Every structure is written in structure tokens, then in C-alpha cells.
Amino acid sequence: MKTLLILSFLLLNFCFAFAQDRPLQIIMIGAHPDDCDIKGGGTAALFVAMGHHVKFLSVTNGDAGHQSQGGGMLAKRRIAETKEVAKRLGVSYDVLDNHDGELLPTLSIRMEIIRKIREWKADVVIAPRTNDYHPDHRYTGVLVQDAAFMVGVPNVAPDVEPLRKNPIFLYFQDNFKKPNPFQADIAVDITQVIDKKLAGLDAHQSQFYEWLPWIGNYEEEVPSDPAKHKEYLLNKRVQKPNPEVRKALEKWYGKEKIDQIKYAEAFEICEYGSPASMEDIKRIFPMLGK
Ligand SMILES: [Zn+2]
């Protein structure tokens, strides 16, 4: 009976994945080796469960993100953490070797990003907006905006085949208001996969239990008992849907489902990618409404 259930689950996912002619290719791009996990880990887990392919790309190596470690040793530790995330979430995780805290939107890094998007044959690219508090986040946003459109220009980074179609570019959710607040165009219900998302965050031991509590002055809140880490991460790192996100959830899932949705991740459409109609969004986010 159990085998039959597993088989029908796999078959169902197979059908979702190939409702179009091939699995979707999603690339999420963050500045640091935990950014994509925080903003998109649940959505990534849903894509993977449906047979689609997700890559997380960190534009810096995270070598400044600790109070008592740093440089190459820290970068190595953080790369090992991304490998653990890759295992836990079923994503591919790449880290570019640029210094943390020193990122600038240079031409050479733009080229690196163009190559990564092309090599992944991305249908969807998700990155931060450019009005974030952290300079690395802001410049990652700029670098990805600068890569949009250019991914299809053959004479730019000619060593990697250009994409024939500009992907759909999206922004991760943030709470910054100026010059304009985040607009929740898409909201994904991640309630069913919240444990997966937390497992991804838990792999970044250097961050969630060491660096972030230190820089945020809340070290005493970190439970010493690892059995309590999941609850801690849930309270500290997972936002409840705000009214704007709830509105988007209502649009994609219907009024009757809204009260069952406890956790969500939201995205805004970037104007520099391919235009995204309602139908396009339903195709590239096949979990919407389910
Ligand atoms: Zn970051």
C-alpha cells in the first residue's frame, strides 16, 4: 500500500513537471550563502517536489559573516554549509568567490552572473531589490538587473551560449519602503514545506546560531538544546504573511483557503525580464492554487 502511495505521488509530480515539455529551471541569486534560503527556501522545496530544478547562487563567499572567524577558513565553512543545504533541499548551490561585505557591481561579476543564468538555462531568475539595507544585497540586485536582457545578447560573454528567451525576473520580498515598497505580485503557500525550509536554515550553523545572534545582540535567545532550534528558527526567521502578502495569497489561492495558509514567500515582478502574464505565472509557479 505504502509503495503504491509513493508511486502515485511520484507519478503525480512527474505529470506536473512535464505538463510543459521539460522541467522548469529556476535560479535564485543572493549576496550571501544563506540569502536564497531565507527568502525562497520553501518555494524551492515545492519546485523540487514537483520535479523542477532549482539553483541557489551566492554572489559572495560569505567570508565576512562571523564575529570570530573570517577569510578563507570561514568561506570554506560556509561552502560546506551550502553543500548540506543542497542535500536537505534537493537544490544545486553555487558560491562565487567574491569577498563578503565588499561587493561592487563590476563588469566582471556581471559576466559571471550572465554565465550562471545561461548555463542553468533559466526560465525564472529571482534576486533582491536594489533598495535593501545591505550594500551586498543592493549590488546583487543591480548585478542581476544588469544581466537581464544581456543573457540573450550573443556578443556578451560569447563563451556561453545565449538564451533565446529572456527569463522572467522576479524580486524577493523585503520590508523596505523607500523609494517604493515591495509589491507582492506572487505569493506562494509554503505551509506544507515549512520543515524543509527550516532544515535548510539549520544547515547554516555559523549564521543562525552564531553570527546573526551576535550582530543582532540576541545571543542569549539561541537555545543550547539543538532539539529547540527548529522552534527558534520558526519564531525568529520566518515572517507571518503581512496584509499585502495575504491579499496576493487570496488572489492565487482563493478566499476559502487563506486561513489555512500559515507561511508564505512572496515575489515581485521585475520589469527588465520577459513580461509575465497571469497565465505565464501559473505556468512557472505550478504550485499556485494547489
Ligand atoms: Zn545577506
mmCIF file of C-alpha atoms and ligand atoms in Angstrom:
data_model
loop_
_atom_site.group_PDB
_atom_site.id
_atom_site.type_symbol
_atom_site.label_atom_id
_atom_site.label_comp_id
_atom_site.label_asym_id
_atom_site.label_seq_id
_atom_site.Cartn_x
_atom_site.Cartn_y
_atom_site.Cartn_z
ATOM 1 C CA MET A 1 0.000 0.000 0.000
ATOM 2 C CA LYS A 2 2.811 2.339 1.007
ATOM 3 C CA THR A 3 4.681 1.569 -2.243
ATOM 4 C CA LEU A 4 1.516 2.276 -4.210
ATOM 5 C CA LEU A 5 1.127 5.633 -2.485
ATOM 6 C CA ILE A 6 4.731 6.583 -3.175
ATOM 7 C CA LEU A 7 4.369 5.515 -6.810
ATOM 8 C CA SER A 8 1.248 7.606 -7.331
ATOM 9 C CA PHE A 9 2.944 10.585 -5.641
ATOM 10 C CA LEU A 10 5.911 10.271 -7.990
ATOM 11 C CA LEU A 11 3.629 9.907 -10.983
ATOM 12 C CA LEU A 12 1.688 12.995 -9.966
ATOM 13 C CA ASN A 13 4.897 15.005 -9.637
ATOM 14 C CA PHE A 14 6.111 13.659 -12.955
ATOM 15 C CA CYS A 15 2.894 14.878 -14.587
ATOM 16 C CA PHE A 16 3.285 18.321 -13.004
ATOM 17 C CA ALA A 17 6.898 18.568 -14.111
ATOM 18 C CA PHE A 18 6.165 17.639 -17.659
ATOM 19 C CA ALA A 19 2.843 19.423 -18.098
ATOM 20 C CA GLN A 20 5.194 21.586 -20.087
ATOM 21 C CA ASP A 21 7.840 19.971 -22.280
ATOM 22 C CA ARG A 22 10.651 19.972 -19.705
ATOM 23 C CA PRO A 23 11.173 20.702 -16.006
ATOM 24 C CA LEU A 24 11.350 24.390 -15.106
ATOM 25 C CA GLN A 25 14.766 25.847 -14.387
ATOM 26 C CA ILE A 26 14.755 28.314 -11.513
ATOM 27 C CA ILE A 27 17.774 30.253 -10.305
ATOM 28 C CA MET A 28 17.648 32.267 -7.087
ATOM 29 C CA ILE A 29 20.522 34.699 -6.629
ATOM 30 C CA GLY A 30 21.519 36.136 -3.257
ATOM 31 C CA ALA A 31 24.507 38.081 -1.980
ATOM 32 C CA HIS A 32 25.412 35.628 0.796
ATOM 33 C CA PRO A 33 25.324 31.863 1.242
ATOM 34 C CA ASP A 34 22.030 31.942 3.179
ATOM 35 C CA ASP A 35 20.037 34.687 1.432
ATOM 36 C CA CYS A 36 18.165 32.466 -1.051
ATOM 37 C CA ASP A 37 17.363 30.025 1.743
ATOM 38 C CA ILE A 38 15.785 32.774 3.860
ATOM 39 C CA LYS A 39 13.763 34.333 1.044
ATOM 40 C CA GLY A 40 12.946 31.357 -1.141
ATOM 41 C CA GLY A 41 13.733 28.065 0.634
ATOM 42 C CA GLY A 42 10.090 26.995 0.885
ATOM 43 C CA THR A 43 9.289 27.825 -2.725
ATOM 44 C CA ALA A 44 12.439 25.971 -3.792
ATOM 45 C CA ALA A 45 11.330 22.890 -1.831
ATOM 46 C CA LEU A 46 7.958 22.971 -3.593
ATOM 47 C CA PHE A 47 9.544 23.277 -7.038
ATOM 48 C CA VAL A 48 11.869 20.351 -6.277
ATOM 49 C CA ALA A 49 8.974 18.191 -5.001
ATOM 50 C CA MET A 50 7.237 18.798 -8.335
ATOM 51 C CA GLY A 51 10.279 17.639 -10.330
ATOM 52 C CA HIS A 52 11.641 21.057 -11.291
ATOM 53 C CA HIS A 53 15.254 22.204 -10.968
ATOM 54 C CA VAL A 54 16.388 24.929 -8.588
ATOM 55 C CA LYS A 55 19.791 26.520 -8.201
ATOM 56 C CA PHE A 56 20.782 28.867 -5.388
ATOM 57 C CA LEU A 57 23.665 31.172 -6.292
ATOM 58 C CA SER A 58 25.537 33.242 -3.719
ATOM 59 C CA VAL A 59 27.431 36.128 -5.314
ATOM 60 C CA THR A 60 29.868 36.423 -2.383
ATOM 61 C CA ASN A 61 31.627 33.643 -0.464
ATOM 62 C CA GLY A 62 30.409 34.843 2.943
ATOM 63 C CA ASP A 63 33.940 35.330 4.296
ATOM 64 C CA ALA A 64 32.985 38.323 6.493
ATOM 65 C CA GLY A 65 29.916 36.855 8.171
ATOM 66 C CA HIS A 66 31.240 35.956 11.604
ATOM 67 C CA GLN A 67 32.419 37.695 14.791
ATOM 68 C CA SER A 68 35.437 35.493 15.500
ATOM 69 C CA GLN A 69 36.198 33.685 12.229
ATOM 70 C CA GLY A 70 36.961 35.100 8.797
ATOM 71 C CA GLY A 71 38.747 34.826 5.455
ATOM 72 C CA GLY A 72 39.351 31.567 3.658
ATOM 73 C CA MET A 73 38.546 29.353 6.628
ATOM 74 C CA LEU A 74 35.117 30.956 7.070
ATOM 75 C CA ALA A 75 34.436 30.849 3.335
ATOM 76 C CA LYS A 76 35.239 27.119 3.427
ATOM 77 C CA ARG A 77 32.913 26.552 6.376
ATOM 78 C CA ARG A 78 30.118 28.419 4.621
ATOM 79 C CA ILE A 79 30.568 26.494 1.375
ATOM 80 C CA ALA A 80 30.279 23.267 3.397
ATOM 81 C CA GLU A 81 27.027 24.626 4.866
ATOM 82 C CA THR A 82 25.652 25.278 1.355
ATOM 83 C CA LYS A 83 26.504 21.696 0.388
ATOM 84 C CA GLU A 84 24.433 20.496 3.341
ATOM 85 C CA VAL A 85 21.544 22.736 2.223
ATOM 86 C CA ALA A 86 21.798 21.299 -1.281
ATOM 87 C CA LYS A 87 21.359 17.831 0.213
ATOM 88 C CA ARG A 88 18.495 18.789 2.502
ATOM 89 C CA LEU A 89 16.501 20.773 -0.083
ATOM 90 C CA GLY A 90 17.458 18.922 -3.263
ATOM 91 C CA VAL A 91 18.749 22.097 -4.908
ATOM 92 C CA SER A 92 22.031 22.879 -6.587
ATOM 93 C CA TYR A 93 24.064 25.514 -4.665
ATOM 94 C CA ASP A 94 26.873 27.590 -6.178
ATOM 95 C CA VAL A 95 29.041 30.157 -4.420
ATOM 96 C CA LEU A 96 31.050 32.749 -6.346
ATOM 97 C CA ASP A 97 34.447 33.610 -4.915
ATOM 98 C CA ASN A 98 33.882 37.333 -4.237
ATOM 99 C CA HIS A 99 34.568 38.872 -0.821
ATOM 100 C CA ASP A 100 31.637 39.338 1.530
ATOM 101 C CA GLY A 101 30.987 42.955 2.540
ATOM 102 C CA GLU A 102 32.947 44.309 -0.424
ATOM 103 C CA LEU A 103 30.700 43.529 -3.385
ATOM 104 C CA LEU A 104 30.556 46.074 -6.207
ATOM 105 C CA PRO A 105 28.523 45.875 -9.424
ATOM 106 C CA THR A 106 31.539 45.378 -11.691
ATOM 107 C CA LEU A 107 31.515 44.234 -15.293
ATOM 108 C CA SER A 108 33.404 41.029 -14.491
ATOM 109 C CA ILE A 109 30.873 39.941 -11.836
ATOM 110 C CA ARG A 110 28.030 40.862 -14.193
ATOM 111 C CA MET A 111 29.616 38.462 -16.712
ATOM 112 C CA GLU A 112 29.835 35.713 -14.061
ATOM 113 C CA ILE A 113 26.131 36.120 -13.364
ATOM 114 C CA ILE A 114 25.200 36.169 -17.049
ATOM 115 C CA ARG A 115 27.096 32.888 -17.481
ATOM 116 C CA LYS A 116 25.396 31.276 -14.478
ATOM 117 C CA ILE A 117 21.913 32.236 -15.700
ATOM 118 C CA ARG A 118 22.701 30.941 -19.202
ATOM 119 C CA GLU A 119 24.312 27.696 -18.028
ATOM 120 C CA TRP A 120 21.243 26.968 -15.897
ATOM 121 C CA LYS A 121 19.023 27.747 -18.940
ATOM 122 C CA ALA A 122 16.881 29.704 -16.522
ATOM 123 C CA ASP A 123 13.174 30.238 -17.035
ATOM 124 C CA VAL A 124 12.967 32.275 -13.837
ATOM 125 C CA VAL A 125 15.573 34.407 -12.057
ATOM 126 C CA ILE A 126 14.906 35.713 -8.532
ATOM 127 C CA ALA A 127 17.107 38.303 -6.786
ATOM 128 C CA PRO A 128 16.930 41.119 -4.212
ATOM 129 C CA ARG A 129 15.561 44.561 -4.930
ATOM 130 C CA THR A 130 18.096 47.380 -5.105
ATOM 131 C CA ASN A 131 16.914 49.339 -2.048
ATOM 132 C CA ASP A 132 17.970 46.800 0.596
ATOM 133 C CA TYR A 133 19.903 47.894 3.716
ATOM 134 C CA HIS A 134 22.969 45.767 2.956
ATOM 135 C CA PRO A 135 25.297 47.001 0.194
ATOM 136 C CA ASP A 136 25.988 43.411 -0.945
ATOM 137 C CA HIS A 137 22.236 42.812 -1.307
ATOM 138 C CA ARG A 138 21.755 46.112 -3.176
ATOM 139 C CA TYR A 139 24.589 45.418 -5.612
ATOM 140 C CA THR A 140 23.430 41.846 -6.167
ATOM 141 C CA GLY A 141 20.115 43.404 -7.196
ATOM 142 C CA VAL A 142 21.920 45.773 -9.575
ATOM 143 C CA LEU A 143 24.113 42.993 -11.000
ATOM 144 C CA VAL A 144 21.095 40.802 -11.743
ATOM 145 C CA GLN A 145 19.145 43.706 -13.261
ATOM 146 C CA ASP A 146 22.198 44.395 -15.446
ATOM 147 C CA ALA A 147 22.311 40.740 -16.507
ATOM 148 C CA ALA A 148 18.638 40.736 -17.571
ATOM 149 C CA PHE A 149 18.332 41.186 -21.341
ATOM 150 C CA MET A 150 22.151 40.739 -21.704
ATOM 151 C CA VAL A 151 21.683 36.985 -21.157
ATOM 152 C CA GLY A 152 20.274 36.914 -24.707
ATOM 153 C CA VAL A 153 22.996 39.004 -26.397
ATOM 154 C CA PRO A 154 25.440 36.631 -28.155
ATOM 155 C CA ASN A 155 28.361 39.082 -28.242
ATOM 156 C CA VAL A 156 28.326 39.494 -24.463
ATOM 157 C CA ALA A 157 30.162 36.652 -22.661
ATOM 158 C CA PRO A 158 30.363 34.795 -26.018
ATOM 159 C CA ASP A 159 31.915 31.694 -24.409
ATOM 160 C CA VAL A 160 28.486 30.600 -23.114
ATOM 161 C CA GLU A 161 25.540 30.122 -25.451
ATOM 162 C CA PRO A 162 22.990 32.951 -25.063
ATOM 163 C CA LEU A 163 19.411 32.302 -24.034
ATOM 164 C CA ARG A 164 16.905 32.641 -26.866
ATOM 165 C CA LYS A 165 14.296 33.914 -24.436
ATOM 166 C CA ASN A 166 14.850 36.449 -21.682
ATOM 167 C CA PRO A 167 13.771 34.698 -18.448
ATOM 168 C CA ILE A 168 11.118 36.110 -16.149
ATOM 169 C CA PHE A 169 12.950 38.127 -13.480
ATOM 170 C CA LEU A 170 11.476 38.498 -10.001
ATOM 171 C CA TYR A 171 12.441 40.124 -6.717
ATOM 172 C CA PHE A 172 12.494 38.524 -3.278
ATOM 173 C CA GLN A 173 10.261 40.017 -0.605
ATOM 174 C CA ASP A 174 11.667 42.715 1.706
ATOM 175 C CA ASN A 175 10.282 45.297 4.125
ATOM 176 C CA PHE A 176 11.981 48.422 2.774
ATOM 177 C CA LYS A 177 9.632 51.285 1.985
ATOM 178 C CA LYS A 178 11.738 53.899 0.188
ATOM 179 C CA PRO A 179 11.670 54.884 -2.625
ATOM 180 C CA ASN A 180 8.873 52.354 -3.042
ATOM 181 C CA PRO A 181 7.680 49.370 -1.004
ATOM 182 C CA PHE A 182 7.828 45.761 -2.173
ATOM 183 C CA GLN A 183 4.799 44.738 -4.226
ATOM 184 C CA ALA A 184 3.574 41.164 -3.688
ATOM 185 C CA ASP A 185 2.677 40.118 -7.245
ATOM 186 C CA ILE A 186 3.053 36.412 -6.445
ATOM 187 C CA ALA A 187 2.662 34.688 -3.073
ATOM 188 C CA VAL A 188 3.424 31.007 -2.568
ATOM 189 C CA ASP A 189 1.896 28.988 0.275
ATOM 190 C CA ILE A 190 4.839 27.199 1.919
ATOM 191 C CA THR A 191 2.950 25.849 4.953
ATOM 192 C CA GLN A 192 3.378 22.222 3.819
ATOM 193 C CA VAL A 193 7.140 22.560 3.413
ATOM 194 C CA ILE A 194 7.989 24.797 6.351
ATOM 195 C CA ASP A 195 10.023 21.986 7.982
ATOM 196 C CA LYS A 196 12.128 21.704 4.825
ATOM 197 C CA LYS A 197 12.751 25.425 4.814
ATOM 198 C CA LEU A 198 13.802 25.320 8.473
ATOM 199 C CA ALA A 199 16.067 22.336 7.788
ATOM 200 C CA GLY A 200 17.782 24.445 5.106
ATOM 201 C CA LEU A 201 18.284 27.346 7.512
ATOM 202 C CA ASP A 202 19.515 24.983 10.234
ATOM 203 C CA ALA A 203 22.366 23.896 7.944
ATOM 204 C CA HIS A 204 23.827 27.421 8.219
ATOM 205 C CA GLN A 205 25.081 26.848 11.762
ATOM 206 C CA SER A 206 27.650 29.653 11.525
ATOM 207 C CA GLN A 207 24.889 32.135 10.751
ATOM 208 C CA PHE A 208 21.681 31.355 12.613
ATOM 209 C CA TYR A 209 23.259 30.192 15.856
ATOM 210 C CA GLU A 210 26.458 32.288 15.909
ATOM 211 C CA TRP A 211 26.853 35.353 13.671
ATOM 212 C CA LEU A 212 23.316 36.732 13.308
ATOM 213 C CA PRO A 213 22.539 36.499 17.067
ATOM 214 C CA TRP A 214 25.880 38.211 17.800
ATOM 215 C CA ILE A 215 25.461 41.098 15.358
ATOM 216 C CA GLY A 216 21.800 41.442 16.376
ATOM 217 C CA ASN A 217 22.627 41.367 20.119
ATOM 218 C CA TYR A 218 20.336 38.471 20.928
ATOM 219 C CA GLU A 219 22.839 35.674 21.578
ATOM 220 C CA GLU A 220 21.049 34.731 24.796
ATOM 221 C CA GLU A 221 17.945 33.770 22.784
ATOM 222 C CA VAL A 222 19.689 30.889 20.984
ATOM 223 C CA PRO A 223 18.666 27.641 22.711
ATOM 224 C CA SER A 224 21.604 25.487 23.749
ATOM 225 C CA ASP A 225 19.489 22.388 23.132
ATOM 226 C CA PRO A 226 19.537 21.599 19.370
ATOM 227 C CA ALA A 227 16.086 19.995 19.769
ATOM 228 C CA LYS A 228 14.729 23.524 20.264
ATOM 229 C CA HIS A 229 16.448 25.009 17.213
ATOM 230 C CA LYS A 230 13.553 24.433 14.841
ATOM 231 C CA GLU A 231 11.114 26.349 17.003
ATOM 232 C CA TYR A 232 13.678 29.105 17.488
ATOM 233 C CA LEU A 233 14.221 29.458 13.730
ATOM 234 C CA LEU A 234 10.494 29.497 13.124
ATOM 235 C CA ASN A 235 9.936 32.322 15.618
ATOM 236 C CA LYS A 236 12.995 34.323 14.736
ATOM 237 C CA ARG A 237 13.385 33.917 10.983
ATOM 238 C CA VAL A 238 10.004 33.159 9.419
ATOM 239 C CA GLN A 239 7.661 36.087 8.760
ATOM 240 C CA LYS A 240 3.912 35.643 9.011
ATOM 241 C CA PRO A 241 2.163 36.832 5.825
ATOM 242 C CA ASN A 242 1.545 40.592 6.122
ATOM 243 C CA PRO A 243 -1.702 42.167 4.757
ATOM 244 C CA GLU A 244 -0.143 42.781 1.331
ATOM 245 C CA VAL A 245 1.022 39.142 1.066
ATOM 246 C CA ARG A 246 -2.367 37.913 2.307
ATOM 247 C CA LYS A 247 -4.002 39.861 -0.500
ATOM 248 C CA ALA A 248 -1.730 38.138 -3.023
ATOM 249 C CA LEU A 249 -2.444 34.735 -1.427
ATOM 250 C CA GLU A 250 -6.139 35.387 -1.761
ATOM 251 C CA LYS A 251 -5.671 36.186 -5.442
ATOM 252 C CA TRP A 252 -3.729 32.974 -6.180
ATOM 253 C CA TYR A 253 -5.344 30.504 -3.751
ATOM 254 C CA GLY A 254 -8.857 31.886 -3.231
ATOM 255 C CA LYS A 255 -10.577 33.331 -0.163
ATOM 256 C CA GLU A 256 -11.637 29.958 1.215
ATOM 257 C CA LYS A 257 -8.014 28.695 1.522
ATOM 258 C CA ILE A 258 -6.472 31.778 3.044
ATOM 259 C CA ASP A 259 -6.977 30.868 6.697
ATOM 260 C CA GLN A 260 -5.174 27.550 6.251
ATOM 261 C CA ILE A 261 -2.053 29.314 4.987
ATOM 262 C CA LYS A 262 0.348 29.954 7.849
ATOM 263 C CA TYR A 263 3.558 30.675 5.970
ATOM 264 C CA ALA A 264 4.263 32.177 2.563
ATOM 265 C CA GLU A 265 7.002 33.561 0.358
ATOM 266 C CA ALA A 266 6.234 36.457 -1.961
ATOM 267 C CA PHE A 267 7.832 37.806 -5.114
ATOM 268 C CA GLU A 268 7.581 40.973 -7.195
ATOM 269 C CA ILE A 269 7.847 41.029 -10.978
ATOM 270 C CA CYS A 270 10.891 42.903 -12.305
ATOM 271 C CA GLU A 271 10.242 44.937 -15.448
ATOM 272 C CA TYR A 272 13.556 44.026 -17.088
ATOM 273 C CA GLY A 273 12.766 40.390 -17.774
ATOM 274 C CA SER A 274 10.213 38.801 -20.090
ATOM 275 C CA PRO A 275 6.734 40.140 -19.392
ATOM 276 C CA ALA A 276 4.753 37.795 -17.125
ATOM 277 C CA SER A 277 1.028 37.449 -17.744
ATOM 278 C CA MET A 278 -1.286 35.708 -15.285
ATOM 279 C CA GLU A 279 -1.014 32.576 -17.475
ATOM 280 C CA ASP A 280 2.802 32.738 -17.508
ATOM 281 C CA ILE A 281 2.870 32.998 -13.719
ATOM 282 C CA LYS A 282 0.570 29.989 -13.367
ATOM 283 C CA ARG A 283 2.868 28.036 -15.705
ATOM 284 C CA ILE A 284 6.105 28.977 -13.930
ATOM 285 C CA PHE A 285 4.637 28.623 -10.425
ATOM 286 C CA PRO A 286 2.643 25.404 -10.870
ATOM 287 C CA MET A 287 2.095 25.137 -7.113
ATOM 288 C CA LEU A 288 -0.105 28.266 -7.042
ATOM 289 C CA GLY A 289 -3.676 27.494 -6.074
ATOM 290 C CA LYS A 290 -2.813 23.905 -5.063
HETATM 291 ZN ZN ZN B 1 22.673 38.511 3.017
#
